[in-house]
Amino acid sequence: MPKVTSIDILIIGGGPAGLAAAVAAWDAGCRSLLILERDERMGGILQQCIHSGFGLHYFGESLTGTEYADRWISQVEERAIPYQCQTMVIDLTDSRQVTAVSPQYGLQRFQAGAIILAMGCRERPRGALAIPGTNCAGILTAGAAQRLVNLNGEIPGKRVVILGSGDIGLIMARRMVSVGARVLACVELMPYSSGLPRNVVQCLQDFDIPLLLNHTVISIQGRGRLSSVTIAQVDPETRQPISGTERVIECDTLLLSVGLIPENELSRSAGVLLSGQTQGPLVSQSMQTTVPGIFACGNVLHVHDLVDAVSEEAVVAGLSAVRWIEQYHCDTPEEDILCRLEAGRGIRGLVPQRISLPLETDYIVIHFRPFQVFQPGEIRVRADGQTLLKLKRRVLTPGQEETIRIPSERIREGRVQSIIIEAGDSLE
Amino acid sequence: MSNAEQSITLTCVNCPAGCRLNVVRDGDQIVSVAGYRCRQGIEYAHQEVMNPSRIVTSLIRVSGSSEPLSVKTKQPIPRHLIGDCLAAIQASFVTLPVTIGDVIIENVLNTGVDVIATRSLPDRTCRSAKVKA
Ligand SMILES: Cc1cc2nc3c(=O)[nH]c(=O)nc-3n(C[C@H](O)[C@H](O)[C@H](O)COP(=O)(O)OP(=O)(O)OC[C@H]3O[C@@H](n4cnc5c(N)ncnc54)[C@H](O)[C@@H]3O)c2cc1C
Ligand code: SF4
């Protein structure tokens, strides 16, 4: 057995979440810090995002994903914060022991004072959709295709259909056109796209790619290689295909952009409780999971639309980890929970789910997704049955995560036990 | 509507409401904009009709590297030049090493905009630190 190395804060994952958490923890005074990243390099999913649209909030300019990552990697380098690439964490315990493997150092064991989970998320594969048909080459997730094209310089196919209109699918539609492929259609089950309007316009409309709403792929044909897919319109109520609307599209590639799920094997092995709605850990406003000393941020916690929000959340996790170490280095205290947060009507995927001491900020940042489209919409925050806040939005849509801030004061004083957040049509 | 007038439908991209904008254009004049829910929609309609522009991003194969180089136009360029810009990028020649921010094509298609590298090649972030016990 290798000997155990002690570290104050160990960060699992070197994407934007891990990078920002590390910088924040360092700047708050922590000098015993290590980032472990399983890929060949730092930057996470951003290294394959060569399109622009990142950092508008954080840096006030539209950067590519690679440029956004570079800004944070440079900050990590300037501080000489240690990291290891090609190092995969394979086990995590509830007492914060970490086992990792890498070609360079072999098997390593660490005992951390605090852990920050920043492993990101993965794409939902074909298996999760259960589309009938043959098993053939040419079917891949949009993110896998993005990696092939942007990092390996390979082109996965010439005639492409995209299933799902999430942002990754939309971005890949444009990229496939720019590398010489034809994109025949983007097929979306729901009556609206789950991607940003900017991407619908600039990735589909700019290139005359049809967006077929209320449609789905009902079967896949091909021997060896994909040769065609059959699509059909669906009933907007039941989401079932309408017979007579079937159409065959000849294609050699089907890209799936049908959702992301947090990477949660390690969270599970540490006994961290997960939310049924976000599929990520349950956390307090300081990003602490249900296991003391284990924090989480970024896409491992809930799927974010914008990387800026990931960085912001990661800074909170980094600071909370430092404070946790300073206060409770030796013993493991009980958490002092002030108040519970609940997803009410019209919303899902609420983060955080509880508020606990210490509560130092003036505001608590809350993220969630509307369940359906409300236009115009209203967000209602109720504290112990009484309305605390009402916020109007021109539109609320499941394609866009909402962020609200609620004042801490009354909660800190222990005057609120439960908060329910709801969304619905605006009544005015 | 006079003969020269032309009606255009757009989707505003400035917020998730994604308003459908109906724009009537006469030559280089905007006659009317309808369908917006806020001022940004009007500005967007003017911009999209009179001077639609995009940041173009693409890849260049580089000899001596198994990974392609990612690049972008430093500022948005006119939308109708996207295809020509992609072709110019394909035709450009790059030698290693490249640092993020390096100019790859100066003043592409006389737009006054440079094409710059959006990553470094070879990658400078494959460093590993051995942490001592
Ligand atoms: C195609 C696409 C387009 C996007 N477009 C935009 C956009 O235009 N604008 C915008 O703001 N945002 C965009 N985003 C969102 C943004 O990229 C993500 O929100 C952000 O990358 C999430 O950061 P993260 O650090 O949580 O996860 P990731 O970037 O996924 O990083 C997680 C890291 O953890 C590592 N890891 C996982 N498990 C382990 C383990 N066991 N051991 C060691 N390391 C591990 C992974 O290798 C990875 O490097 C886009 C995302 C995608 C995929
Ligand atoms: S017009 Fe205003 S409300 Fe409508 S999409 Fe544009 S920014 Fe949003």
XYZ file of C-alpha atoms and ligand atoms in Angstrom:
622
model
C 0.000 0.000 0.000
C 1.344 3.464 -0.841
C 1.748 5.827 2.083
C -0.976 8.338 2.750
C -0.311 12.004 1.884
C -2.104 14.649 3.935
C -3.560 17.643 2.111
C -5.774 20.413 3.444
C -7.991 20.791 0.396
C -8.177 18.245 -2.378
C -10.128 19.175 -5.498
C -11.414 16.425 -7.774
C -11.694 17.693 -11.367
C -9.733 20.426 -13.168
C -12.539 22.023 -15.185
C -13.754 25.584 -14.621
C -15.294 24.574 -11.282
C -12.118 22.983 -9.913
C -9.910 25.816 -11.192
C -12.006 28.611 -9.663
C -12.386 26.742 -6.366
C -8.596 26.321 -6.186
C -7.889 29.993 -6.900
C -10.443 31.116 -4.305
C -9.076 28.743 -1.654
C -5.495 29.857 -2.324
C -6.428 33.523 -2.127
C -8.163 32.842 1.177
C -4.857 31.602 2.589
C -4.821 27.850 1.991
C -1.388 26.634 0.880
C -1.907 22.896 1.078
C -4.001 22.329 -1.998
C -4.061 19.862 -4.881
C -6.192 19.447 -7.997
C -6.527 15.981 -9.530
C -7.658 15.798 -13.174
C -8.126 12.567 -15.108
C -7.724 14.120 -18.570
C -4.392 14.930 -20.225
C -4.845 18.605 -19.487
C -6.757 21.074 -17.374
C -9.853 22.966 -18.472
C -12.553 20.291 -18.446
C -15.211 20.391 -21.115
C -14.048 23.891 -22.099
C -11.001 22.572 -23.943
C -13.303 21.234 -26.642
C -15.516 24.346 -26.745
C -13.861 26.411 -29.465
C -16.965 28.546 -30.089
C -17.380 31.906 -28.408
C -19.979 32.999 -25.883
C -18.179 32.306 -22.614
C -17.318 34.812 -19.925
C -19.754 37.609 -20.810
C -20.667 38.008 -17.144
C -17.305 37.255 -15.538
C -14.888 39.005 -17.902
C -17.304 41.258 -19.800
C -16.261 39.847 -23.178
C -17.247 36.957 -25.368
C -14.430 34.423 -25.086
C -14.152 30.946 -26.561
C -14.292 28.084 -24.078
C -10.565 27.493 -24.564
C -9.802 31.160 -23.833
C -12.008 31.154 -20.741
C -10.205 28.063 -19.458
C -6.839 29.637 -20.219
C -7.661 32.675 -18.054
C -8.286 30.421 -15.069
C -5.405 28.053 -15.771
C -3.096 31.094 -15.877
C -4.368 32.130 -12.448
C -3.645 28.655 -11.128
C -0.161 28.752 -12.679
C 0.620 32.246 -11.331
C -0.055 31.022 -7.821
C 1.800 27.781 -8.528
C -1.139 25.781 -7.222
C -0.172 22.113 -7.664
C -2.180 19.908 -9.987
C -1.828 16.501 -11.543
C -3.230 15.602 -14.936
C -3.942 12.056 -16.113
C -4.821 11.259 -12.542
C -8.171 9.644 -11.958
C -9.760 9.482 -8.540
C -11.193 6.010 -8.150
C -12.407 6.077 -4.577
C -13.551 8.566 -1.964
C -14.685 7.772 1.575
C -16.890 9.695 3.994
C -13.807 10.409 6.111
C -12.230 12.139 3.079
C -9.716 9.526 2.067
C -8.962 9.565 -1.620
C -7.480 6.904 -3.860
C -6.194 7.938 -7.281
C -4.334 6.291 -10.140
C -2.110 7.754 -12.829
C 0.484 6.443 -15.285
C 3.098 8.745 -13.766
C 2.656 8.106 -10.051
C 0.757 4.836 -9.986
C -1.549 4.351 -7.046
C -1.728 7.296 -4.639
C -3.601 7.749 -1.368
C -4.523 11.039 0.253
C -6.156 12.125 3.465
C -7.821 15.484 2.891
C -9.083 18.026 5.403
C -11.750 19.052 2.941
C -12.779 17.733 -0.464
C -14.260 19.730 -3.330
C -16.162 17.644 -5.844
C -15.832 19.241 -9.311
C -16.183 16.278 -11.669
C -18.668 17.829 -14.079
C -21.334 15.818 -15.863
C -21.725 13.300 -18.652
C -24.064 13.051 -21.601
C -27.056 10.778 -21.690
C -26.194 7.948 -24.118
C -28.393 6.158 -26.679
C -29.187 3.394 -24.205
C -31.051 5.873 -22.030
C -33.415 6.660 -24.918
C -34.302 3.156 -26.046
C -34.794 3.951 -29.730
C -35.459 0.687 -31.580
C -33.309 -0.317 -34.529
C -30.006 -1.822 -35.463
C -26.762 -1.444 -33.593
C -24.501 0.379 -36.008
C -21.627 2.831 -36.112
C -22.341 6.509 -36.640
C -24.397 7.183 -33.520
C -22.629 9.300 -30.940
C -23.321 11.969 -28.397
C -22.881 15.559 -29.547
C -20.158 16.097 -26.947
C -18.195 13.052 -28.142
C -18.428 14.390 -31.700
C -17.272 17.786 -30.478
C -14.217 16.228 -28.909
C -13.410 14.248 -32.066
C -13.682 17.285 -34.326
C -12.192 19.991 -32.134
C -9.450 18.108 -30.342
C -8.566 15.235 -32.662
C -9.332 16.931 -35.976
C -11.502 14.029 -37.141
C -14.832 14.375 -38.923
C -17.372 11.790 -37.751
C -19.642 11.870 -40.843
C -20.974 13.685 -43.908
C -24.765 13.601 -43.593
C -25.884 14.376 -40.093
C -29.141 14.355 -38.130
C -29.211 15.790 -34.622
C -31.611 14.476 -32.017
C -32.357 16.970 -29.262
C -31.858 20.702 -29.387
C -29.700 21.245 -26.331
C -26.873 23.748 -26.697
C -24.232 21.120 -27.433
C -26.329 19.756 -30.323
C -26.891 23.244 -31.733
C -23.216 24.170 -31.473
C -22.276 20.908 -33.193
C -24.752 21.547 -36.028
C -22.799 24.675 -36.952
C -19.421 23.027 -36.436
C -20.326 20.079 -38.692
C -21.337 22.534 -41.443
C -18.078 24.442 -41.036
C -16.059 21.248 -41.518
C -17.950 20.420 -44.704
C -20.742 18.085 -43.566
C -24.453 18.517 -44.324
C -26.781 18.801 -41.364
C -30.208 17.653 -42.504
C -32.316 18.368 -39.452
C -32.362 19.002 -35.743
C -35.202 16.947 -34.249
C -36.731 18.023 -30.914
C -39.394 16.127 -28.960
C -40.663 19.161 -27.068
C -42.562 22.140 -28.540
C -39.589 24.392 -27.735
C -35.805 24.166 -28.022
C -33.942 23.540 -24.801
C -31.010 25.600 -26.126
C -30.368 29.334 -25.933
C -32.185 31.463 -28.569
C -28.764 32.780 -29.599
C -27.705 29.261 -30.525
C -30.955 28.494 -32.370
C -30.444 31.593 -34.533
C -26.685 31.483 -35.030
C -26.224 27.711 -35.324
C -29.377 26.603 -37.166
C -31.074 29.570 -38.868
C -27.801 31.054 -40.153
C -27.208 27.792 -42.039
C -30.829 27.019 -43.004
C -30.908 23.874 -40.865
C -34.523 22.943 -40.081
C -35.516 22.676 -36.402
C -38.328 20.114 -36.216
C -40.171 20.708 -32.938
C -42.638 18.066 -31.665
C -40.695 15.418 -33.594
C -38.591 12.437 -32.627
C -36.491 9.655 -34.097
C -38.548 6.460 -33.968
C -36.100 4.027 -35.519
C -32.556 3.634 -36.713
C -31.475 1.670 -39.786
C -28.063 0.506 -40.968
C -25.764 -2.483 -41.252
C -22.301 -1.752 -39.963
C -22.794 1.965 -40.530
C -25.919 4.036 -39.999
C -27.785 4.502 -43.299
C -31.005 6.251 -42.289
C -33.270 7.266 -39.429
C -37.060 7.414 -39.381
C -38.552 10.468 -37.743
C -42.159 11.230 -36.872
C -44.217 14.005 -35.456
C -45.415 13.500 -31.870
C -48.660 14.399 -30.190
C -47.833 17.448 -28.060
C -49.964 16.069 -25.191
C -48.888 12.430 -25.008
C -45.430 12.764 -26.691
C -46.319 9.619 -28.684
C -45.532 9.414 -32.428
C -48.481 10.166 -34.709
C -48.880 7.413 -37.284
C -48.810 8.580 -40.873
C -46.236 11.309 -40.176
C -43.189 9.017 -40.472
C -40.388 10.176 -42.744
C -37.075 8.529 -43.571
C -33.926 10.667 -43.644
C -30.816 9.164 -45.214
C -27.815 9.948 -43.090
C -24.562 8.416 -41.888
C -24.402 10.124 -38.500
C -26.841 10.694 -35.663
C -25.738 13.054 -32.917
C -27.530 12.858 -29.584
C -28.014 16.000 -27.533
C -30.580 14.779 -25.069
C -29.408 15.877 -21.678
C -26.633 15.762 -19.138
C -26.372 13.922 -15.840
C -23.945 14.798 -13.020
C -21.003 12.417 -12.668
C -21.918 10.924 -9.315
C -20.014 7.665 -8.724
C -17.585 9.249 -6.268
C -20.299 11.224 -4.496
C -22.138 7.940 -3.997
C -19.108 6.051 -2.758
C -18.578 8.738 -0.102
C -22.180 8.337 1.010
C -23.194 11.814 -0.155
C -26.983 12.029 -0.497
C -28.198 12.983 -3.972
C -31.187 15.041 -5.043
C -33.773 13.192 -7.107
C -34.279 16.360 -9.136
C -30.770 17.553 -9.964
C -29.192 14.060 -9.738
C -26.352 15.852 -7.943
C -25.512 16.120 -4.215
C -27.820 17.825 -1.749
C -26.000 20.933 -0.512
C -26.271 23.891 1.826
C -25.752 27.477 0.665
C -22.028 27.040 1.392
C -21.941 24.112 -1.094
C -21.391 21.544 1.644
C -22.871 18.152 0.797
C -24.533 15.945 3.412
C -21.089 14.592 4.370
C -19.169 17.092 6.541
C -16.087 18.504 4.838
C -17.142 17.408 1.360
C -18.191 20.289 -0.889
C -19.463 20.304 -4.481
C -19.680 22.859 -7.296
C -20.189 23.132 -11.047
C -21.922 20.597 -13.245
C -21.398 17.767 -10.769
C -23.915 19.594 -8.582
C -26.463 20.697 -11.172
C -26.244 21.293 -14.900
C -25.405 24.944 -15.601
C -26.130 26.833 -18.821
C -23.349 29.342 -18.378
C -19.819 28.741 -17.254
C -19.762 32.098 -15.449
C -22.265 30.718 -12.944
C -20.015 27.664 -12.493
C -17.036 29.843 -11.587
C -19.120 31.918 -9.184
C -20.419 28.829 -7.404
C -16.935 27.308 -7.258
C -15.566 30.392 -5.508
C -18.172 29.859 -2.778
C -17.145 26.198 -2.453
C -13.455 27.137 -2.258
C -14.027 29.720 0.474
C -16.312 27.415 2.436
C -13.714 24.648 2.358
C -11.051 26.991 3.761
C -13.334 28.175 6.522
C -14.303 24.589 7.353
C -10.672 23.608 7.761
C -9.844 26.610 9.913
C -12.721 25.939 12.241
C -13.002 22.218 12.467
C -9.678 20.759 11.612
C -9.836 17.958 14.128
C -13.410 17.147 15.008
C -16.452 16.765 12.798
C -19.255 18.932 14.127
C -22.965 18.533 13.621
C -24.337 20.890 11.017
C -26.527 23.676 12.355
C -29.410 23.868 9.902
C -31.413 27.090 9.912
C -33.937 26.509 7.208
C -35.012 24.098 4.423
C -35.665 25.068 0.830
C -38.246 23.265 -1.249
C -39.178 23.227 -4.909
C -42.851 24.152 -5.131
C -45.177 24.175 -8.115
C -43.702 24.844 -11.527
C -40.034 24.276 -10.710
C -37.487 21.531 -10.261
C -33.805 21.138 -9.609
C -33.530 23.580 -6.731
C -30.018 24.274 -5.355
C -29.230 24.658 -2.444
C -31.764 22.616 -0.510
C -30.894 23.915 2.964
C -29.394 26.921 4.686
C -27.093 26.420 7.643
C -24.656 28.281 9.867
C -22.335 30.057 9.342
C -24.400 32.321 7.115
C -22.129 35.239 6.331
C -23.388 36.620 3.043
C -26.181 39.196 2.803
C -27.889 37.188 0.093
C -28.417 33.529 -0.641
C -28.039 32.544 -4.283
C -30.614 30.014 -5.474
C -30.735 28.171 -8.790
C -33.596 26.188 -10.320
C -35.297 25.332 -13.597
C -38.889 26.116 -14.503
C -40.876 22.975 -15.260
C -42.532 24.366 -18.371
C -42.728 27.619 -20.322
C -44.433 30.504 -18.487
C -44.709 33.643 -20.585
C -44.797 36.104 -18.977
C -43.736 34.328 -15.817
C -43.565 34.955 -12.132
C -41.355 33.487 -9.416
C -42.778 33.410 -5.907
C -40.734 32.850 -2.770
C -42.735 31.884 0.322
C -41.292 31.799 3.827
C -43.372 29.748 6.277
C -46.456 30.280 4.134
C -45.990 34.035 3.688
C -44.877 35.672 0.495
C -41.313 36.893 0.843
C -40.600 37.864 -2.758
C -42.332 38.044 -6.130
C -40.245 38.397 -9.259
C -41.472 38.956 -12.805
C -39.765 37.465 -15.821
C -40.582 38.043 -19.496
C -40.324 34.340 -19.904
C -39.496 31.309 -17.816
C -38.404 28.231 -19.754
C -36.913 24.853 -18.846
C -34.118 25.651 -21.310
C -32.824 28.400 -19.061
C -31.749 27.973 -15.465
C -32.992 30.794 -13.224
C -30.926 32.429 -10.502
C -32.453 34.455 -7.703
C -31.049 36.024 -4.558
C -32.940 36.149 -1.302
C -31.923 38.302 1.673
C -30.253 36.409 4.542
C -31.248 38.595 7.457
C -34.450 36.973 8.685
C -33.092 33.511 8.016
C -29.937 34.198 9.988
C -32.001 35.339 12.942
C -33.694 31.937 12.858
C -37.074 33.445 12.065
C -37.736 31.289 8.990
C -38.087 27.497 9.056
C -38.959 26.699 5.489
C -38.850 28.394 2.124
C -40.832 27.267 -0.885
C -40.087 28.537 -4.371
C -42.713 28.369 -7.107
C -43.058 29.493 -10.679
C -46.128 30.139 -12.770
C -47.808 32.454 -15.212
C -47.703 36.076 -14.235
C -51.223 37.075 -13.277
C -50.962 40.639 -14.532
C -46.165 48.807 -48.530
C -44.249 50.326 -51.427
C -42.530 48.061 -53.937
C -39.098 48.548 -52.472
C -40.273 47.566 -49.018
C -39.340 44.179 -47.752
C -40.680 42.348 -44.746
C -38.305 40.238 -42.626
C -38.932 37.974 -39.646
C -36.227 37.619 -36.985
C -35.805 36.068 -33.545
C -34.267 38.391 -30.983
C -31.427 36.565 -29.191
C -30.848 38.955 -26.338
C -32.862 37.039 -23.787
C -34.705 33.718 -23.509
C -38.045 35.303 -24.458
C -36.786 35.014 -28.047
C -39.322 37.531 -29.444
C -40.363 37.132 -33.071
C -39.629 40.474 -34.668
C -41.341 41.639 -37.845
C -39.169 44.174 -39.558
C -40.089 46.200 -42.624
C -37.145 47.503 -44.560
C -36.931 49.956 -47.472
C -33.436 49.997 -48.955
C -31.133 50.972 -46.137
C -33.934 52.328 -43.994
C -35.872 50.401 -41.349
C -39.513 51.400 -41.755
C -40.929 49.559 -38.756
C -40.219 46.920 -36.130
C -42.993 44.979 -34.412
C -43.139 42.103 -31.950
C -40.489 43.237 -29.461
C -41.096 43.313 -25.734
C -38.301 45.725 -24.892
C -35.951 48.270 -26.479
C -33.181 45.740 -26.988
C -35.382 44.089 -29.585
C -35.455 47.274 -31.682
C -31.680 47.627 -31.522
C -31.238 43.986 -32.389
C -33.543 44.341 -35.412
C -31.514 47.279 -36.734
C -28.240 45.468 -36.217
C -29.433 42.134 -37.684
C -31.052 43.688 -40.746
C -28.518 46.376 -41.626
C -25.285 44.776 -40.510
C -25.559 41.201 -39.251
C -22.200 40.064 -37.927
C -20.735 37.039 -36.160
C -17.551 35.932 -34.459
C -16.296 33.060 -36.631
C -14.485 30.170 -34.944
C -12.755 27.302 -36.701
C -9.857 24.839 -36.754
C -6.608 24.589 -38.691
C -4.615 21.431 -39.203
C -1.002 21.996 -38.246
C 1.813 19.834 -39.502
C 3.819 18.408 -36.640
C 0.807 18.371 -34.320
C -1.807 15.663 -33.937
C -4.206 18.251 -32.585
C -5.721 21.021 -34.701
C -5.339 24.690 -33.755
C -8.537 26.506 -32.784
C -8.916 30.103 -33.979
C -11.465 32.928 -33.997
C -12.028 36.313 -35.555
C -11.081 38.806 -32.867
C -14.248 40.801 -33.509
C -17.500 39.932 -35.299
C -17.320 40.080 -39.113
C -20.220 40.525 -41.583
C -22.325 37.382 -41.678
C -22.172 37.018 -45.465
C -18.386 36.618 -45.195
C -18.537 33.555 -42.906
C -17.997 31.083 -45.760
C -15.064 33.020 -47.255
C -13.566 33.477 -43.829
C -13.718 29.716 -43.148
C -12.008 29.138 -46.505
C -9.280 31.678 -45.708
C -8.686 29.964 -42.388
C -8.426 26.559 -44.104
C -5.876 27.963 -46.534
C -3.682 29.574 -43.892
C -0.308 28.227 -42.904
C 0.795 27.848 -39.319
C 4.140 26.916 -37.799
C 4.679 25.667 -34.282
C 4.808 26.786 -31.562
C 1.666 28.900 -31.303
C 0.660 30.876 -28.213
C -2.937 31.717 -27.400
C -3.708 35.191 -28.789
C -1.156 34.998 -31.650
C -2.374 36.587 -34.895
C -2.848 33.863 -37.499
C -4.342 35.975 -40.320
C -4.023 39.740 -40.273
C -7.000 41.770 -41.518
C -8.930 38.794 -42.885
C -10.832 39.609 -46.148
C -10.089 43.307 -45.570
C -12.552 43.424 -42.716
C -10.027 45.105 -40.432
C -10.368 42.088 -38.126
C -7.572 39.621 -37.299
C -7.938 35.886 -36.896
C -6.201 34.838 -33.672
C -5.280 31.554 -31.989
C -7.592 30.511 -29.135
C -5.237 27.910 -27.682
C -1.538 27.242 -27.426
C 0.166 24.445 -29.349
C 1.880 22.388 -28.051
C -0.339 22.554 -25.014
C 1.362 24.209 -22.064
C -0.977 22.840 -19.406
C -0.057 19.175 -19.347
C 2.080 19.784 -16.312
C 1.944 17.483 -13.316
C 3.157 18.250 -9.846
C 4.319 15.579 -7.484
C 2.996 16.375 -4.070
C 5.299 15.259 -1.329
C 4.089 13.812 1.900
C -20.860 21.867 -25.959
C -20.980 22.795 -24.810
C -21.249 24.109 -25.070
C -21.307 25.020 -24.035
N -21.506 26.329 -24.364
C -21.420 27.268 -23.390
C -21.457 28.671 -23.741
O -21.585 29.053 -24.912
N -21.336 29.571 -22.744
C -21.174 29.166 -21.447
O -21.044 30.021 -20.559
N -21.162 27.849 -21.090
C -21.272 26.887 -22.025
N -21.201 25.550 -21.675
C -21.189 25.159 -20.251
C -19.838 25.054 -19.552
O -18.868 24.559 -20.414
C -19.973 24.137 -18.372
O -20.973 24.662 -17.545
C -18.664 23.993 -17.563
O -17.645 23.452 -18.356
C -18.855 23.100 -16.347
O -17.672 23.087 -15.574
P -17.278 21.950 -14.555
O -15.923 22.285 -14.078
O -18.353 21.759 -13.579
O -17.257 20.597 -15.404
P -16.271 20.091 -16.560
O -15.875 21.176 -17.458
O -16.965 18.918 -17.150
O -14.974 19.586 -15.772
C -14.967 18.439 -14.934
C -13.583 17.846 -14.925
O -13.503 16.821 -13.940
C -12.730 15.757 -14.434
N -13.073 14.520 -13.710
C -14.282 13.872 -13.693
N -14.215 12.764 -12.923
C -12.951 12.696 -12.433
C -12.271 11.774 -11.572
N -12.871 10.694 -11.081
N -10.968 12.017 -11.285
C -10.331 13.120 -11.788
N -10.930 14.021 -12.593
C -12.223 13.813 -12.924
C -13.097 15.716 -15.893
O -12.110 15.066 -16.653
C -13.215 17.196 -16.242
O -12.009 17.739 -16.702
C -21.140 24.589 -22.694
C -20.903 23.243 -22.424
C -20.810 22.344 -23.464
C -20.534 20.895 -23.154
S -37.063 42.005 -27.551
Fe -36.464 42.212 -25.425
S -37.785 40.684 -24.435
Fe -37.834 40.170 -26.559
S -36.184 38.654 -26.821
Fe -35.305 40.661 -27.260
S -34.399 41.277 -25.324
Fe -35.862 39.636 -24.851
